[in-house]
CSV table of C-alpha atoms in Angstrom, one decimal:
chain,number,residue,atom,x,y,z
A,6,MET,CA,8.4,-27.0,45.0
A,7,ASN,CA,8.2,-24.4,47.7
A,8,ILE,CA,10.5,-25.2,50.6
A,9,SER,CA,9.8,-23.4,53.8
A,10,VAL,CA,13.0,-23.0,55.8
A,11,TYR,CA,13.1,-22.1,59.5
A,12,CYS,CA,16.4,-20.9,60.9
A,13,GLY,CA,18.1,-18.5,63.2
A,14,ALA,CA,18.2,-14.7,62.8
A,15,SER,CA,21.7,-15.2,64.3
A,16,LEU,CA,24.7,-17.0,62.7
A,17,GLY,CA,25.4,-19.1,65.8
A,18,ASN,CA,29.0,-19.8,67.0
A,19,ASN,CA,29.9,-22.7,64.6
A,20,ASP,CA,30.9,-22.2,61.0
A,21,LEU,CA,29.1,-25.4,60.2
A,22,TYR,CA,25.8,-23.6,60.6
A,23,VAL,CA,26.7,-20.9,58.0
A,24,GLU,CA,28.0,-23.5,55.6
A,25,ALA,CA,24.8,-25.6,56.0
A,26,ALA,CA,22.7,-22.5,55.3
A,27,LYS,CA,24.8,-21.8,52.1
A,28,SER,CA,24.6,-25.5,51.0
A,29,LEU,CA,20.8,-25.6,51.6
A,30,GLY,CA,20.3,-22.3,49.7
A,31,LYS,CA,22.4,-23.6,46.8
A,32,TRP,CA,20.6,-26.9,46.8
A,33,ILE,CA,17.2,-25.2,46.7
A,34,ALA,CA,18.1,-23.0,43.8
A,35,LYS,CA,20.0,-25.7,41.8
A,36,ASN,CA,17.0,-28.0,42.0
A,37,GLY,CA,14.5,-25.4,40.8
A,38,HIS,CA,12.8,-25.0,44.1
A,39,THR,CA,11.6,-21.7,45.7
A,40,LEU,CA,12.6,-20.7,49.2
A,41,VAL,CA,9.9,-19.6,51.5
A,42,TYR,CA,11.3,-18.1,54.7
A,43,GLY,CA,10.9,-15.4,57.4
A,44,GLY,CA,12.0,-12.5,55.2
A,45,GLY,CA,14.9,-11.4,57.3
A,46,LYS,CA,18.4,-10.3,56.2
A,47,ALA,CA,20.2,-11.2,59.4
A,48,GLY,CA,21.7,-14.4,60.6
A,49,LEU,CA,21.2,-17.8,58.9
A,50,MET,CA,18.0,-16.4,57.4
A,51,GLY,CA,19.9,-13.9,55.4
A,52,VAL,CA,22.6,-16.4,54.5
A,53,VAL,CA,20.1,-19.0,53.0
A,54,ALA,CA,18.2,-16.3,51.1
A,55,ASP,CA,21.4,-14.7,49.7
A,56,GLU,CA,22.6,-18.1,48.5
A,57,VAL,CA,19.3,-18.9,46.7
A,58,LEU,CA,19.4,-15.5,45.0
A,59,LEU,CA,23.1,-15.9,44.2
A,60,HIS,CA,22.2,-19.1,42.3
A,61,ASN,CA,19.3,-17.4,40.4
A,62,GLY,CA,16.6,-19.0,42.6
A,63,GLU,CA,13.4,-17.5,43.8
A,64,VAL,CA,12.8,-16.3,47.3
A,65,ILE,CA,9.5,-15.5,49.0
A,66,GLY,CA,9.9,-13.7,52.4
A,67,ILE,CA,7.1,-13.5,54.9
A,68,ILE,CA,7.7,-10.9,57.6
A,69,PRO,CA,5.6,-9.2,60.2
A,70,THR,CA,5.3,-5.4,60.2
A,71,PHE,CA,7.1,-4.9,63.5
A,72,LEU,CA,10.2,-6.5,62.0
A,73,VAL,CA,10.0,-4.4,58.9
A,74,ASP,CA,9.8,-1.3,61.2
A,75,ARG,CA,13.0,-2.4,62.8
A,76,GLU,CA,14.6,-2.5,59.3
A,77,LEU,CA,15.2,-6.2,59.4
A,78,SER,CA,13.6,-7.2,56.1
A,79,HIS,CA,15.8,-8.5,53.2
A,80,PRO,CA,15.8,-5.8,50.5
A,81,ASN,CA,16.4,-8.1,47.4
A,82,LEU,CA,13.8,-10.9,47.5
A,83,THR,CA,11.7,-12.1,44.6
A,84,HIS,CA,8.7,-11.3,46.7
A,85,LEU,CA,8.2,-10.0,50.2
A,86,ALA,CA,4.9,-10.3,51.9
A,87,ILE,CA,4.3,-8.1,55.0
A,88,VAL,CA,1.9,-9.6,57.5
A,89,ASN,CA,0.5,-8.3,60.8
A,90,SER,CA,1.8,-10.9,63.3
A,91,MET,CA,4.2,-13.8,63.8
A,92,SER,CA,1.2,-16.2,63.9
A,93,GLU,CA,0.1,-14.9,60.4
A,94,ARG,CA,3.7,-15.4,59.2
A,95,LYS,CA,3.9,-19.0,60.5
A,96,ASN,CA,0.5,-19.8,58.9
A,97,LYS,CA,1.5,-18.3,55.6
A,98,MET,CA,4.8,-20.3,55.5
A,99,ILE,CA,3.0,-23.5,56.2
A,100,GLU,CA,0.3,-22.7,53.6
A,101,LEU,CA,2.9,-21.9,50.9
A,102,GLY,CA,5.3,-24.7,51.7
A,103,ASN,CA,5.4,-28.1,50.1
A,104,CYS,CA,8.2,-29.2,52.4
A,105,TYR,CA,9.5,-27.8,55.7
A,106,ILE,CA,13.2,-27.7,56.8
A,107,ALA,CA,14.7,-26.5,60.0
A,108,LEU,CA,18.3,-25.3,60.1
A,109,PRO,CA,19.9,-24.5,63.5
A,110,GLY,CA,18.2,-21.7,65.3
A,111,GLY,CA,16.7,-20.7,68.6
A,112,PRO,CA,13.2,-20.9,70.2
A,113,GLY,CA,11.4,-19.4,67.2
A,114,THR,CA,12.9,-22.0,64.9
A,115,LEU,CA,12.0,-24.8,67.2
A,116,GLU,CA,8.5,-23.5,67.5
A,117,GLU,CA,8.1,-23.2,63.8
A,118,ILE,CA,9.3,-26.7,62.8
A,119,SER,CA,7.4,-28.2,65.8
A,120,GLU,CA,4.2,-26.6,64.6
A,121,ALA,CA,4.8,-28.0,61.1
A,122,ILE,CA,5.4,-31.4,62.5
A,123,SER,CA,2.3,-31.2,64.8
A,124,TRP,CA,0.1,-30.0,61.9
A,125,ALA,CA,1.2,-33.0,59.8
A,126,ARG,CA,0.4,-35.3,62.7
A,127,ILE,CA,-3.2,-34.0,62.9
A,128,GLY,CA,-3.7,-34.1,59.2
A,129,GLN,CA,-3.5,-30.4,58.3
A,130,HIS,CA,-0.9,-31.1,55.6
A,131,GLN,CA,0.9,-34.2,54.3
A,132,ASN,CA,4.3,-32.5,53.5
A,133,PRO,CA,7.7,-33.7,54.6
A,134,CYS,CA,9.2,-32.2,57.8
A,135,ILE,CA,12.9,-32.2,57.9
A,136,VAL,CA,15.3,-31.2,60.7
A,137,PHE,CA,18.7,-30.4,59.1
A,138,ASN,CA,20.8,-31.8,61.9
A,139,ILE,CA,24.2,-30.3,61.0
A,140,GLY,CA,26.9,-31.1,63.5
A,141,GLY,CA,24.4,-32.9,65.7
A,142,TYR,CA,22.7,-29.6,66.6
A,143,TYR,CA,19.3,-31.3,67.0
A,144,ASP,CA,20.5,-34.6,68.5
A,145,LYS,CA,18.8,-33.8,71.9
A,146,LEU,CA,15.5,-33.0,70.0
A,147,LYS,CA,15.7,-36.3,68.2
A,148,ASP,CA,16.2,-38.1,71.5
A,149,PHE,CA,13.3,-36.2,72.9
A,150,TYR,CA,11.0,-37.4,70.1
A,151,ASP,CA,12.3,-40.9,70.8
A,152,ASP,CA,11.3,-40.4,74.4
A,153,MET,CA,7.8,-39.3,73.3
A,154,VAL,CA,7.4,-42.7,71.5
A,155,THR,CA,8.8,-44.6,74.5
A,156,SER,CA,6.4,-42.7,76.9
A,157,GLY,CA,3.4,-43.3,74.7
A,158,PHE,CA,2.8,-39.7,73.5
A,159,LEU,CA,3.9,-40.2,69.9
A,160,THR,CA,3.5,-43.2,67.7
A,161,GLU,CA,6.4,-44.7,65.8
A,162,ALA,CA,4.5,-44.0,62.5
A,163,ASP,CA,4.1,-40.3,63.4
A,164,LYS,CA,7.8,-40.1,64.3
A,165,LYS,CA,8.5,-41.4,60.8
A,166,ALA,CA,6.7,-38.4,59.4
A,167,MET,CA,9.9,-36.4,60.2
A,168,LEU,CA,13.5,-36.8,59.2
A,169,PHE,CA,16.6,-35.8,61.1
A,170,THR,CA,19.5,-35.7,58.7
A,171,ASP,CA,22.5,-33.7,57.5
A,172,SER,CA,22.5,-35.4,54.0
A,173,PHE,CA,21.0,-33.9,50.9
A,174,ASN,CA,20.8,-37.4,49.4
A,175,GLU,CA,18.6,-38.4,52.4
A,176,ILE,CA,16.5,-35.3,52.0
A,177,GLU,CA,15.9,-36.0,48.3
A,178,GLN,CA,15.0,-39.6,49.0
A,179,TYR,CA,12.7,-38.6,51.8
A,180,ILE,CA,10.9,-36.0,49.7
A,181,SER,CA,10.5,-38.5,46.8
A,182,ASN,CA,8.7,-40.9,49.1
A,183,TYR,CA,5.8,-38.5,49.5
A,184,ALA,CA,2.9,-38.5,47.0
A,185,PRO,CA,3.4,-36.0,44.2
A,186,LEU,CA,3.0,-32.5,45.7
A,187,ILE,CA,1.1,-29.7,44.1
A,188,VAL,CA,3.5,-26.8,43.6
A,189,ARG,CA,2.0,-23.6,45.0
A,190,THR,CA,3.2,-20.3,43.9
A,191,TYR,CA,2.6,-17.0,45.6
């Protein structure tokens, strides 16, 4: 399965975030999945990619030209696709992914997982969307989605199309509840 991971190009200020990125990278590799991510070497992006590679997993990076020009691309990936824009990167990550997971990150991470969730809601894919809520990082976002339901902008059924967790057991159970996924390769 291709797992698209969205996360920060910074490490954040809590060691839990780095440990979560390492744990997710190891979990992806040990379960025979392929990481699809933004192609960077910095921050949590670099940590998760390095951990997948360390455990002999495959990593597909999708990075726009302007970030390559700033020498931010990871040099040791299984495959690096260079695209023209951030929009093209996001579309490619959704296209290649069979599952979408957000680690802690900033506005870009929030935008990317929100787009994956939104696309699921309108039927553009039927893949699991998971917010890896390590240390309660995304508690306020979870509350905001609850408020959307209360305010009538999101159905309870649509809210159940996403998972907020910090447990790999819950992630595995959630993924297994989805219909068999077609594994796409690059």
